[in-house]
mmCIF file of N, CA and C in Angstrom:
data_model
loop_
_atom_site.group_PDB
_atom_site.id
_atom_site.type_symbol
_atom_site.label_atom_id
_atom_site.label_comp_id
_atom_site.label_asym_id
_atom_site.label_seq_id
_atom_site.Cartn_x
_atom_site.Cartn_y
_atom_site.Cartn_z
ATOM 1 N N UNK A 28 74.205 50.354 63.473
ATOM 2 C CA UNK A 28 74.131 50.209 62.063
ATOM 3 C C UNK A 28 74.868 48.919 61.624
ATOM 4 N N UNK A 29 75.998 48.616 62.286
ATOM 5 C CA UNK A 29 76.758 47.427 61.966
ATOM 6 C C UNK A 29 75.923 46.155 62.259
ATOM 7 N N UNK A 30 75.108 46.207 63.349
ATOM 8 C CA UNK A 30 74.233 45.048 63.647
ATOM 9 C C UNK A 30 73.242 44.789 62.537
ATOM 10 N N UNK A 31 72.697 45.845 61.970
ATOM 11 C CA UNK A 31 71.679 45.712 60.908
ATOM 12 C C UNK A 31 72.322 45.143 59.685
ATOM 13 N N UNK A 32 73.547 45.585 59.339
ATOM 14 C CA UNK A 32 74.251 45.104 58.165
ATOM 15 C C UNK A 32 74.611 43.621 58.410
ATOM 16 N N UNK A 33 75.015 43.243 59.579
ATOM 17 C CA UNK A 33 75.341 41.838 59.888
ATOM 18 C C UNK A 33 74.121 40.945 59.793
ATOM 19 N N UNK A 34 72.983 41.436 60.309
ATOM 20 C CA UNK A 34 71.712 40.689 60.228
ATOM 21 C C UNK A 34 71.248 40.524 58.769
ATOM 22 N N UNK A 35 71.448 41.568 57.966
ATOM 23 C CA UNK A 35 71.055 41.506 56.592
ATOM 24 C C UNK A 35 71.935 40.474 55.835
ATOM 25 N N UNK A 36 73.227 40.460 56.116
ATOM 26 C CA UNK A 36 74.117 39.480 55.472
ATOM 27 C C UNK A 36 73.754 38.061 55.885
ATOM 28 N N UNK A 37 73.423 37.834 57.155
ATOM 29 C CA UNK A 37 73.013 36.519 57.643
ATOM 30 C C UNK A 37 71.738 36.081 56.958
ATOM 31 N N UNK A 38 70.796 36.993 56.807
ATOM 32 C CA UNK A 38 69.541 36.681 56.123
ATOM 33 C C UNK A 38 69.826 36.324 54.702
ATOM 34 N N UNK A 39 70.671 37.009 54.026
ATOM 35 C CA UNK A 39 70.998 36.790 52.633
ATOM 36 C C UNK A 39 71.643 35.378 52.470
ATOM 37 N N UNK A 40 72.537 35.022 53.354
ATOM 38 C CA UNK A 40 73.202 33.712 53.318
ATOM 39 C C UNK A 40 72.201 32.596 53.557
ATOM 40 N N UNK A 41 71.333 32.734 54.490
ATOM 41 C CA UNK A 41 70.295 31.709 54.806
ATOM 42 C C UNK A 41 69.355 31.541 53.610
ATOM 43 N N UNK A 42 68.992 32.637 53.001
ATOM 44 C CA UNK A 42 68.115 32.592 51.807
ATOM 45 C C UNK A 42 68.790 31.822 50.686
ATOM 46 N N UNK A 43 70.058 32.079 50.438
ATOM 47 C CA UNK A 43 70.772 31.385 49.370
ATOM 48 C C UNK A 43 70.887 29.908 49.648
ATOM 49 N N UNK A 44 71.154 29.523 50.909
ATOM 50 C CA UNK A 44 71.193 28.116 51.306
ATOM 51 C C UNK A 44 69.875 27.414 51.049
ATOM 52 N N UNK A 45 68.783 28.088 51.394
ATOM 53 C CA UNK A 45 67.452 27.474 51.166
ATOM 54 C C UNK A 45 67.149 27.325 49.679
ATOM 55 N N UNK A 46 67.489 28.310 48.894
ATOM 56 C CA UNK A 46 67.289 28.218 47.424
ATOM 57 C C UNK A 46 68.105 27.068 46.880
ATOM 58 N N UNK A 47 69.333 26.980 47.190
ATOM 59 C CA UNK A 47 70.231 25.909 46.700
ATOM 60 C C UNK A 47 69.733 24.521 47.170
ATOM 61 N N UNK A 48 69.270 24.419 48.387
ATOM 62 C CA UNK A 48 68.767 23.141 48.925
ATOM 63 C C UNK A 48 67.497 22.743 48.155
ATOM 64 N N UNK A 49 66.629 23.706 47.863
ATOM 65 C CA UNK A 49 65.434 23.424 47.069
ATOM 66 C C UNK A 49 65.771 22.966 45.693
ATOM 67 N N UNK A 50 66.729 23.616 45.090
ATOM 68 C CA UNK A 50 67.153 23.238 43.714
ATOM 69 C C UNK A 50 67.700 21.828 43.716
ATOM 70 N N UNK A 51 68.557 21.490 44.726
ATOM 71 C CA UNK A 51 69.156 20.163 44.783
ATOM 72 C C UNK A 51 68.109 19.078 45.000
ATOM 73 N N UNK A 52 67.067 19.357 45.849
ATOM 74 C CA UNK A 52 66.005 18.428 46.069
ATOM 75 C C UNK A 52 65.185 18.165 44.829
ATOM 76 N N UNK A 53 64.932 19.247 44.065
ATOM 77 C CA UNK A 53 64.176 19.099 42.821
ATOM 78 C C UNK A 53 64.982 18.275 41.763
ATOM 79 N N UNK A 54 66.264 18.483 41.709
ATOM 80 C CA UNK A 54 67.093 17.685 40.811
ATOM 81 C C UNK A 54 67.149 16.224 41.200
ATOM 82 N N UNK A 55 67.226 15.925 42.468
ATOM 83 C CA UNK A 55 67.273 14.557 42.950
ATOM 84 C C UNK A 55 65.983 13.807 42.690
ATOM 85 N N UNK A 56 64.876 14.464 43.043
ATOM 86 C CA UNK A 56 63.570 13.807 42.962
ATOM 87 C C UNK A 56 63.161 13.652 41.493
ATOM 88 N N UNK A 57 63.428 14.632 40.670
ATOM 89 C CA UNK A 57 63.084 14.543 39.284
ATOM 90 C C UNK A 57 61.579 14.575 38.989
ATOM 91 N N UNK A 58 60.760 14.802 40.018
ATOM 92 C CA UNK A 58 59.321 14.731 39.811
ATOM 93 C C UNK A 58 58.804 15.863 38.929
ATOM 94 N N UNK A 59 59.348 17.048 39.111
ATOM 95 C CA UNK A 59 58.883 18.220 38.352
ATOM 96 C C UNK A 59 60.066 18.687 37.518
ATOM 97 N N UNK A 60 59.930 18.621 36.154
ATOM 98 C CA UNK A 60 61.044 19.080 35.360
ATOM 99 C C UNK A 60 61.168 20.587 35.452
ATOM 100 N N UNK A 61 62.416 21.049 35.517
ATOM 101 C CA UNK A 61 62.678 22.476 35.594
ATOM 102 C C UNK A 61 62.505 23.055 34.169
ATOM 103 N N UNK A 62 62.077 24.303 34.105
ATOM 104 C CA UNK A 62 61.925 24.926 32.854
ATOM 105 C C UNK A 62 63.285 24.962 32.133
ATOM 106 N N UNK A 63 63.265 24.489 30.891
ATOM 107 C CA UNK A 63 64.507 24.457 30.121
ATOM 108 C C UNK A 63 65.182 23.137 30.118
ATOM 109 N N UNK A 64 64.945 22.271 31.048
ATOM 110 C CA UNK A 64 65.620 20.983 31.149
ATOM 111 C C UNK A 64 64.866 19.918 30.349
ATOM 112 N N UNK A 65 65.613 19.037 29.619
ATOM 113 C CA UNK A 65 65.000 17.960 28.895
ATOM 114 C C UNK A 65 64.744 16.764 29.800
ATOM 115 N N UNK A 66 63.594 16.102 29.632
ATOM 116 C CA UNK A 66 63.332 14.889 30.305
ATOM 117 C C UNK A 66 62.836 13.842 29.306
ATOM 118 N N UNK A 67 63.197 12.629 29.529
ATOM 119 C CA UNK A 67 62.845 11.529 28.626
ATOM 120 C C UNK A 67 61.353 11.133 28.868
ATOM 121 N N UNK A 68 60.684 10.893 27.783
ATOM 122 C CA UNK A 68 59.301 10.361 27.885
ATOM 123 C C UNK A 68 59.385 8.845 27.998
ATOM 124 N N UNK A 69 58.934 8.309 29.133
ATOM 125 C CA UNK A 69 59.144 6.890 29.376
ATOM 126 C C UNK A 69 58.188 5.977 28.605
ATOM 127 N N UNK A 70 56.968 6.410 28.422
ATOM 128 C CA UNK A 70 55.930 5.513 27.805
ATOM 129 C C UNK A 70 55.705 5.908 26.348
ATOM 130 N N UNK A 71 56.745 5.980 25.572
ATOM 131 C CA UNK A 71 56.674 6.525 24.199
ATOM 132 C C UNK A 71 55.676 5.742 23.334
ATOM 133 N N UNK A 72 55.732 4.433 23.324
ATOM 134 C CA UNK A 72 54.899 3.669 22.389
ATOM 135 C C UNK A 72 53.457 3.716 22.748
ATOM 136 N N UNK A 73 53.096 3.904 24.023
ATOM 137 C CA UNK A 73 51.689 4.004 24.419
ATOM 138 C C UNK A 73 51.211 5.425 24.620
ATOM 139 N N UNK A 74 52.099 6.369 24.474
ATOM 140 C CA UNK A 74 51.745 7.793 24.692
ATOM 141 C C UNK A 74 51.070 8.336 23.426
ATOM 142 N N UNK A 75 49.772 8.534 23.509
ATOM 143 C CA UNK A 75 48.987 8.973 22.362
ATOM 144 C C UNK A 75 49.445 10.324 21.849
ATOM 145 N N UNK A 76 49.716 11.265 22.751
ATOM 146 C CA UNK A 76 50.143 12.631 22.346
ATOM 147 C C UNK A 76 51.449 12.577 21.596
ATOM 148 N N UNK A 77 52.416 11.791 22.036
ATOM 149 C CA UNK A 77 53.745 11.702 21.420
ATOM 150 C C UNK A 77 53.581 11.061 20.026
ATOM 151 N N UNK A 78 52.782 9.939 19.942
ATOM 152 C CA UNK A 78 52.590 9.298 18.621
ATOM 153 C C UNK A 78 51.875 10.240 17.670
ATOM 154 N N UNK A 79 50.929 11.018 18.129
ATOM 155 C CA UNK A 79 50.230 11.970 17.232
ATOM 156 C C UNK A 79 51.163 13.082 16.778
ATOM 157 N N UNK A 80 52.083 13.522 17.662
ATOM 158 C CA UNK A 80 53.022 14.542 17.290
ATOM 159 C C UNK A 80 53.968 13.987 16.177
ATOM 160 N N UNK A 81 54.401 12.751 16.339
ATOM 161 C CA UNK A 81 55.251 12.118 15.312
ATOM 162 C C UNK A 81 54.507 12.030 13.964
ATOM 163 N N UNK A 82 53.261 11.595 14.035
ATOM 164 C CA UNK A 82 52.449 11.545 12.818
ATOM 165 C C UNK A 82 52.302 12.916 12.168
ATOM 166 N N UNK A 83 52.072 13.959 12.979
ATOM 167 C CA UNK A 83 51.919 15.310 12.454
ATOM 168 C C UNK A 83 53.224 15.804 11.832
ATOM 169 N N UNK A 84 54.334 15.451 12.443
ATOM 170 C CA UNK A 84 55.646 15.921 11.868
ATOM 171 C C UNK A 84 55.873 15.325 10.487
ATOM 172 N N UNK A 85 55.495 14.027 10.334
ATOM 173 C CA UNK A 85 55.647 13.368 9.058
ATOM 174 C C UNK A 85 54.683 13.986 7.999
ATOM 175 N N UNK A 86 53.505 14.280 8.439
ATOM 176 C CA UNK A 86 52.523 14.930 7.540
ATOM 177 C C UNK A 86 53.041 16.283 7.100
ATOM 178 N N UNK A 87 53.597 17.064 8.041
ATOM 179 C CA UNK A 87 54.165 18.385 7.721
ATOM 180 C C UNK A 87 55.334 18.267 6.791
ATOM 181 N N UNK A 88 56.208 17.260 7.004
ATOM 182 C CA UNK A 88 57.347 17.034 6.114
ATOM 183 C C UNK A 88 56.808 16.758 4.676
ATOM 184 N N UNK A 89 55.846 15.885 4.568
ATOM 185 C CA UNK A 89 55.264 15.553 3.237
ATOM 186 C C UNK A 89 54.638 16.813 2.580
ATOM 187 N N UNK A 90 53.962 17.638 3.395
ATOM 188 C CA UNK A 90 53.360 18.842 2.883
ATOM 189 C C UNK A 90 54.408 19.781 2.327
ATOM 190 N N UNK A 91 55.521 19.917 3.054
ATOM 191 C CA UNK A 91 56.604 20.817 2.616
ATOM 192 C C UNK A 91 57.285 20.318 1.377
ATOM 193 N N UNK A 92 57.300 18.969 1.131
ATOM 194 C CA UNK A 92 57.872 18.453 -0.121
ATOM 195 C C UNK A 92 57.137 18.991 -1.342
ATOM 196 N N UNK A 93 55.802 19.116 -1.294
ATOM 197 C CA UNK A 93 55.014 19.594 -2.407
ATOM 198 C C UNK A 93 55.333 21.038 -2.756
ATOM 199 N N UNK A 94 55.825 21.760 -1.795
ATOM 200 C CA UNK A 94 56.122 23.199 -2.001
ATOM 201 C C UNK A 94 57.440 23.355 -2.775
ATOM 202 N N UNK A 95 58.319 22.364 -2.646
ATOM 203 C CA UNK A 95 59.626 22.480 -3.230
ATOM 204 C C UNK A 95 59.532 22.585 -4.759
ATOM 205 N N UNK A 96 60.358 23.432 -5.311
ATOM 206 C CA UNK A 96 60.327 23.708 -6.772
ATOM 207 C C UNK A 96 61.150 22.669 -7.527
ATOM 208 N N UNK A 97 62.133 21.996 -6.902
ATOM 209 C CA UNK A 97 63.052 21.130 -7.599
ATOM 210 C C UNK A 97 62.642 19.656 -7.432
ATOM 211 N N UNK A 98 61.973 19.088 -8.437
ATOM 212 C CA UNK A 98 61.536 17.675 -8.312
ATOM 213 C C UNK A 98 62.689 16.702 -8.382
ATOM 214 N N UNK A 99 63.847 17.117 -8.805
ATOM 215 C CA UNK A 99 65.014 16.212 -8.916
ATOM 216 C C UNK A 99 65.808 16.096 -7.639
ATOM 217 N N UNK A 100 65.297 16.625 -6.510
ATOM 218 C CA UNK A 100 66.076 16.637 -5.290
ATOM 219 C C UNK A 100 66.160 15.241 -4.652
ATOM 220 N N UNK A 101 65.402 14.272 -5.125
ATOM 221 C CA UNK A 101 65.487 12.936 -4.599
ATOM 222 C C UNK A 101 64.687 12.672 -3.326
ATOM 223 N N UNK A 102 64.006 13.684 -2.823
ATOM 224 C CA UNK A 102 63.203 13.469 -1.574
ATOM 225 C C UNK A 102 61.951 12.678 -1.915
ATOM 226 N N UNK A 103 61.641 11.765 -0.982
ATOM 227 C CA UNK A 103 60.454 10.906 -1.184
ATOM 228 C C UNK A 103 59.471 11.100 -0.036
ATOM 229 N N UNK A 104 58.196 10.959 -0.373
ATOM 230 C CA UNK A 104 57.174 11.011 0.680
ATOM 231 C C UNK A 104 57.384 9.955 1.729
ATOM 232 N N UNK A 105 56.989 10.243 2.951
ATOM 233 C CA UNK A 105 57.160 9.302 4.036
ATOM 234 C C UNK A 105 55.823 8.772 4.545
ATOM 235 N N UNK A 106 55.822 7.555 5.057
ATOM 236 C CA UNK A 106 54.681 6.960 5.705
ATOM 237 C C UNK A 106 55.056 6.729 7.141
ATOM 238 N N UNK A 107 54.356 7.354 8.077
ATOM 239 C CA UNK A 107 54.684 7.295 9.524
ATOM 240 C C UNK A 107 54.505 5.828 9.981
ATOM 241 N N UNK A 108 55.481 5.347 10.785
ATOM 242 C CA UNK A 108 55.375 4.063 11.423
ATOM 243 C C UNK A 108 55.142 4.220 12.898
ATOM 244 N N UNK A 109 56.127 4.845 13.627
ATOM 245 C CA UNK A 109 55.953 5.068 15.071
ATOM 246 C C UNK A 109 57.078 5.971 15.583
ATOM 247 N N UNK A 110 56.835 6.574 16.729
ATOM 248 C CA UNK A 110 57.851 7.297 17.442
ATOM 249 C C UNK A 110 58.533 6.276 18.335
ATOM 250 N N UNK A 111 59.875 6.197 18.258
ATOM 251 C CA UNK A 111 60.578 5.180 19.052
ATOM 252 C C UNK A 111 61.336 5.775 20.264
ATOM 253 N N UNK A 112 61.524 7.072 20.255
ATOM 254 C CA UNK A 112 62.139 7.778 21.383
ATOM 255 C C UNK A 112 61.634 9.201 21.432
ATOM 256 N N UNK A 113 61.491 9.727 22.670
ATOM 257 C CA UNK A 113 61.011 11.094 22.795
ATOM 258 C C UNK A 113 61.575 11.700 24.068
ATOM 259 N N UNK A 114 61.885 12.968 23.940
ATOM 260 C CA UNK A 114 62.259 13.791 25.098
ATOM 261 C C UNK A 114 61.411 15.050 25.027
ATOM 262 N N UNK A 115 61.123 15.626 26.191
ATOM 263 C CA UNK A 115 60.394 16.885 26.174
ATOM 264 C C UNK A 115 61.125 17.941 27.017
ATOM 265 N N UNK A 116 60.876 19.183 26.653
ATOM 266 C CA UNK A 116 61.543 20.319 27.300
ATOM 267 C C UNK A 116 60.488 21.387 27.570
ATOM 268 N N UNK A 117 60.365 21.811 28.807
ATOM 269 C CA UNK A 117 59.420 22.824 29.145
ATOM 270 C C UNK A 117 59.966 24.189 28.762
ATOM 271 N N UNK A 118 59.266 24.833 27.847
ATOM 272 C CA UNK A 118 59.629 26.198 27.391
ATOM 273 C C UNK A 118 58.323 26.988 27.490
ATOM 274 N N UNK A 119 58.136 27.934 26.629
ATOM 275 C CA UNK A 119 56.817 28.560 26.578
ATOM 276 C C UNK A 119 55.905 27.569 25.833
ATOM 277 N N UNK A 120 55.376 26.643 26.555
ATOM 278 C CA UNK A 120 54.726 25.459 26.015
ATOM 279 C C UNK A 120 55.644 24.275 26.247
ATOM 280 N N UNK A 121 55.614 23.260 25.376
ATOM 281 C CA UNK A 121 56.508 22.113 25.542
ATOM 282 C C UNK A 121 57.127 21.813 24.160
ATOM 283 N N UNK A 122 58.421 21.608 24.157
ATOM 284 C CA UNK A 122 59.147 21.262 22.924
ATOM 285 C C UNK A 122 59.471 19.741 23.040
ATOM 286 N N UNK A 123 59.146 19.001 21.973
ATOM 287 C CA UNK A 123 59.377 17.567 21.947
ATOM 288 C C UNK A 123 60.451 17.287 20.958
ATOM 289 N N UNK A 124 61.409 16.421 21.326
ATOM 290 C CA UNK A 124 62.464 15.923 20.470
ATOM 291 C C UNK A 124 62.127 14.433 20.190
ATOM 292 N N UNK A 125 61.785 14.140 18.949
ATOM 293 C CA UNK A 125 61.270 12.838 18.624
ATOM 294 C C UNK A 125 62.186 12.102 17.710
ATOM 295 N N UNK A 126 62.352 10.805 17.898
ATOM 296 C CA UNK A 126 63.050 9.935 16.933
ATOM 297 C C UNK A 126 61.933 9.071 16.327
ATOM 298 N N UNK A 127 61.787 9.175 15.039
ATOM 299 C CA UNK A 127 60.630 8.613 14.335
ATOM 300 C C UNK A 127 61.081 7.543 13.357
ATOM 301 N N UNK A 128 60.345 6.459 13.318
ATOM 302 C CA UNK A 128 60.583 5.441 12.300
ATOM 303 C C UNK A 128 59.515 5.658 11.242
ATOM 304 N N UNK A 129 59.951 5.770 9.983
ATOM 305 C CA UNK A 129 59.036 5.984 8.870
ATOM 306 C C UNK A 129 59.549 5.181 7.668
ATOM 307 N N UNK A 130 58.652 4.975 6.702
ATOM 308 C CA UNK A 130 58.979 4.258 5.498
ATOM 309 C C UNK A 130 58.827 5.189 4.328
ATOM 310 N N UNK A 131 59.808 5.121 3.416
ATOM 311 C CA UNK A 131 59.693 5.982 2.211
ATOM 312 C C UNK A 131 58.685 5.344 1.255
ATOM 313 N N UNK A 132 58.279 6.122 0.283
ATOM 314 C CA UNK A 132 57.255 5.635 -0.670
ATOM 315 C C UNK A 132 57.726 4.407 -1.472
ATOM 316 N N UNK A 133 59.069 4.177 -1.474
ATOM 317 C CA UNK A 133 59.554 2.962 -2.189
ATOM 318 C C UNK A 133 59.737 1.775 -1.259
ATOM 319 N N UNK A 134 59.315 1.939 0.044
ATOM 320 C CA UNK A 134 59.371 0.847 0.977
ATOM 321 C C UNK A 134 60.593 0.773 1.882
ATOM 322 N N UNK A 135 61.498 1.687 1.790
ATOM 323 C CA UNK A 135 62.698 1.730 2.629
ATOM 324 C C UNK A 135 62.395 2.280 4.024
ATOM 325 N N UNK A 136 62.685 1.512 5.085
ATOM 326 C CA UNK A 136 62.491 1.978 6.441
ATOM 327 C C UNK A 136 63.660 2.861 6.835
ATOM 328 N N UNK A 137 63.393 4.031 7.424
ATOM 329 C CA UNK A 137 64.416 4.967 7.863
ATOM 330 C C UNK A 137 64.034 5.556 9.175
ATOM 331 N N UNK A 138 65.009 6.181 9.892
ATOM 332 C CA UNK A 138 64.789 6.853 11.132
ATOM 333 C C UNK A 138 65.042 8.354 10.953
ATOM 334 N N UNK A 139 64.179 9.140 11.588
ATOM 335 C CA UNK A 139 64.268 10.600 11.447
ATOM 336 C C UNK A 139 64.208 11.272 12.814
ATOM 337 N N UNK A 140 64.838 12.433 12.941
ATOM 338 C CA UNK A 140 64.720 13.229 14.165
ATOM 339 C C UNK A 140 63.825 14.440 13.813
ATOM 340 N N UNK A 141 62.900 14.709 14.720
ATOM 341 C CA UNK A 141 61.988 15.834 14.554
ATOM 342 C C UNK A 141 61.909 16.620 15.831
ATOM 343 N N UNK A 142 61.683 17.914 15.736
ATOM 344 C CA UNK A 142 61.425 18.786 16.881
ATOM 345 C C UNK A 142 60.019 19.386 16.675
ATOM 346 N N UNK A 143 59.177 19.175 17.622
ATOM 347 C CA UNK A 143 57.831 19.715 17.569
ATOM 348 C C UNK A 143 57.603 20.635 18.803
ATOM 349 N N UNK A 144 56.949 21.760 18.611
ATOM 350 C CA UNK A 144 56.682 22.682 19.714
ATOM 351 C C UNK A 144 55.150 22.739 19.872
ATOM 352 N N UNK A 145 54.718 22.378 21.083
ATOM 353 C CA UNK A 145 53.316 22.514 21.437
ATOM 354 C C UNK A 145 53.185 23.828 22.198
ATOM 355 N N UNK A 146 52.534 24.760 21.580
ATOM 356 C CA UNK A 146 52.346 26.073 22.173
ATOM 357 C C UNK A 146 51.503 26.007 23.455
ATOM 358 N N UNK A 147 51.561 26.983 24.311
ATOM 359 C CA UNK A 147 50.866 26.941 25.578
ATOM 360 C C UNK A 147 49.400 26.648 25.548
ATOM 361 N N UNK A 148 48.703 26.998 24.455
ATOM 362 C CA UNK A 148 47.245 26.730 24.425
ATOM 363 C C UNK A 148 46.959 25.242 23.989
ATOM 364 N N UNK A 149 48.003 24.503 23.704
ATOM 365 C CA UNK A 149 47.957 23.078 23.416
ATOM 366 C C UNK A 149 47.143 22.689 22.183
ATOM 367 N N UNK A 150 46.698 23.617 21.397
ATOM 368 C CA UNK A 150 45.981 23.279 20.177
ATOM 369 C C UNK A 150 46.805 23.580 18.960
ATOM 370 N N UNK A 151 47.888 24.313 19.140
ATOM 371 C CA UNK A 151 48.723 24.654 18.011
ATOM 372 C C UNK A 151 50.083 23.915 18.130
ATOM 373 N N UNK A 152 50.459 23.209 17.076
ATOM 374 C CA UNK A 152 51.685 22.477 17.030
ATOM 375 C C UNK A 152 52.516 23.033 15.857
ATOM 376 N N UNK A 153 53.818 23.166 16.086
ATOM 377 C CA UNK A 153 54.682 23.709 15.064
ATOM 378 C C UNK A 153 55.883 22.801 14.906
ATOM 379 N N UNK A 154 56.204 22.366 13.682
ATOM 380 C CA UNK A 154 57.386 21.594 13.446
ATOM 381 C C UNK A 154 58.563 22.542 13.315
ATOM 382 N N UNK A 155 59.578 22.320 14.108
ATOM 383 C CA UNK A 155 60.766 23.185 14.105
ATOM 384 C C UNK A 155 61.869 22.588 13.264
ATOM 385 N N UNK A 156 61.947 21.260 13.251
ATOM 386 C CA UNK A 156 63.048 20.591 12.479
ATOM 387 C C UNK A 156 62.586 19.208 12.153
ATOM 388 N N UNK A 157 63.112 18.687 10.990
ATOM 389 C CA UNK A 157 62.858 17.333 10.582
ATOM 390 C C UNK A 157 64.030 16.943 9.692
ATOM 391 N N UNK A 158 64.715 15.865 10.019
ATOM 392 C CA UNK A 158 65.903 15.449 9.269
ATOM 393 C C UNK A 158 66.207 13.978 9.518
ATOM 394 N N UNK A 159 66.911 13.347 8.597
ATOM 395 C CA UNK A 159 67.359 11.939 8.869
ATOM 396 C C UNK A 159 68.153 11.904 10.136
ATOM 397 N N UNK A 160 67.974 10.826 10.936
ATOM 398 C CA UNK A 160 68.659 10.694 12.195
ATOM 399 C C UNK A 160 70.146 10.392 11.896
ATOM 400 N N UNK A 161 71.011 10.839 12.753
ATOM 401 C CA UNK A 161 72.430 10.550 12.668
ATOM 402 C C UNK A 161 72.670 9.047 12.895
ATOM 403 N N UNK A 162 73.555 8.453 12.152
ATOM 404 C CA UNK A 162 73.786 7.008 12.269
ATOM 405 C C UNK A 162 74.416 6.644 13.585
#
């Protein structure tokens, strides 16, 4: 019985070493993002999907302005210029963290941070957050 317990413990240790080695190799290579980890989108300006998500987030922001009851809040409609930085995170679908350059209706250029979630079926997009970028 002691031999079986010893063999089981050895098998458990070897399994843990293999799992940790695989995790370390995945972290080093960076080829496949782990679920939950953020990765930077390298081709932001030429990435059609990222630019479209930025455009959609500005459109959604403008749509939500119309719903607001208080016209004295000082919020102005935005005109999308471009996404200048993007990160993505694999969740149930993909969550994008976008830094967007946009112009207000009076011509002032500003930078905004937006979070967009592309649901697993890839046809539904949801804006989770939209706010002026921190200075």
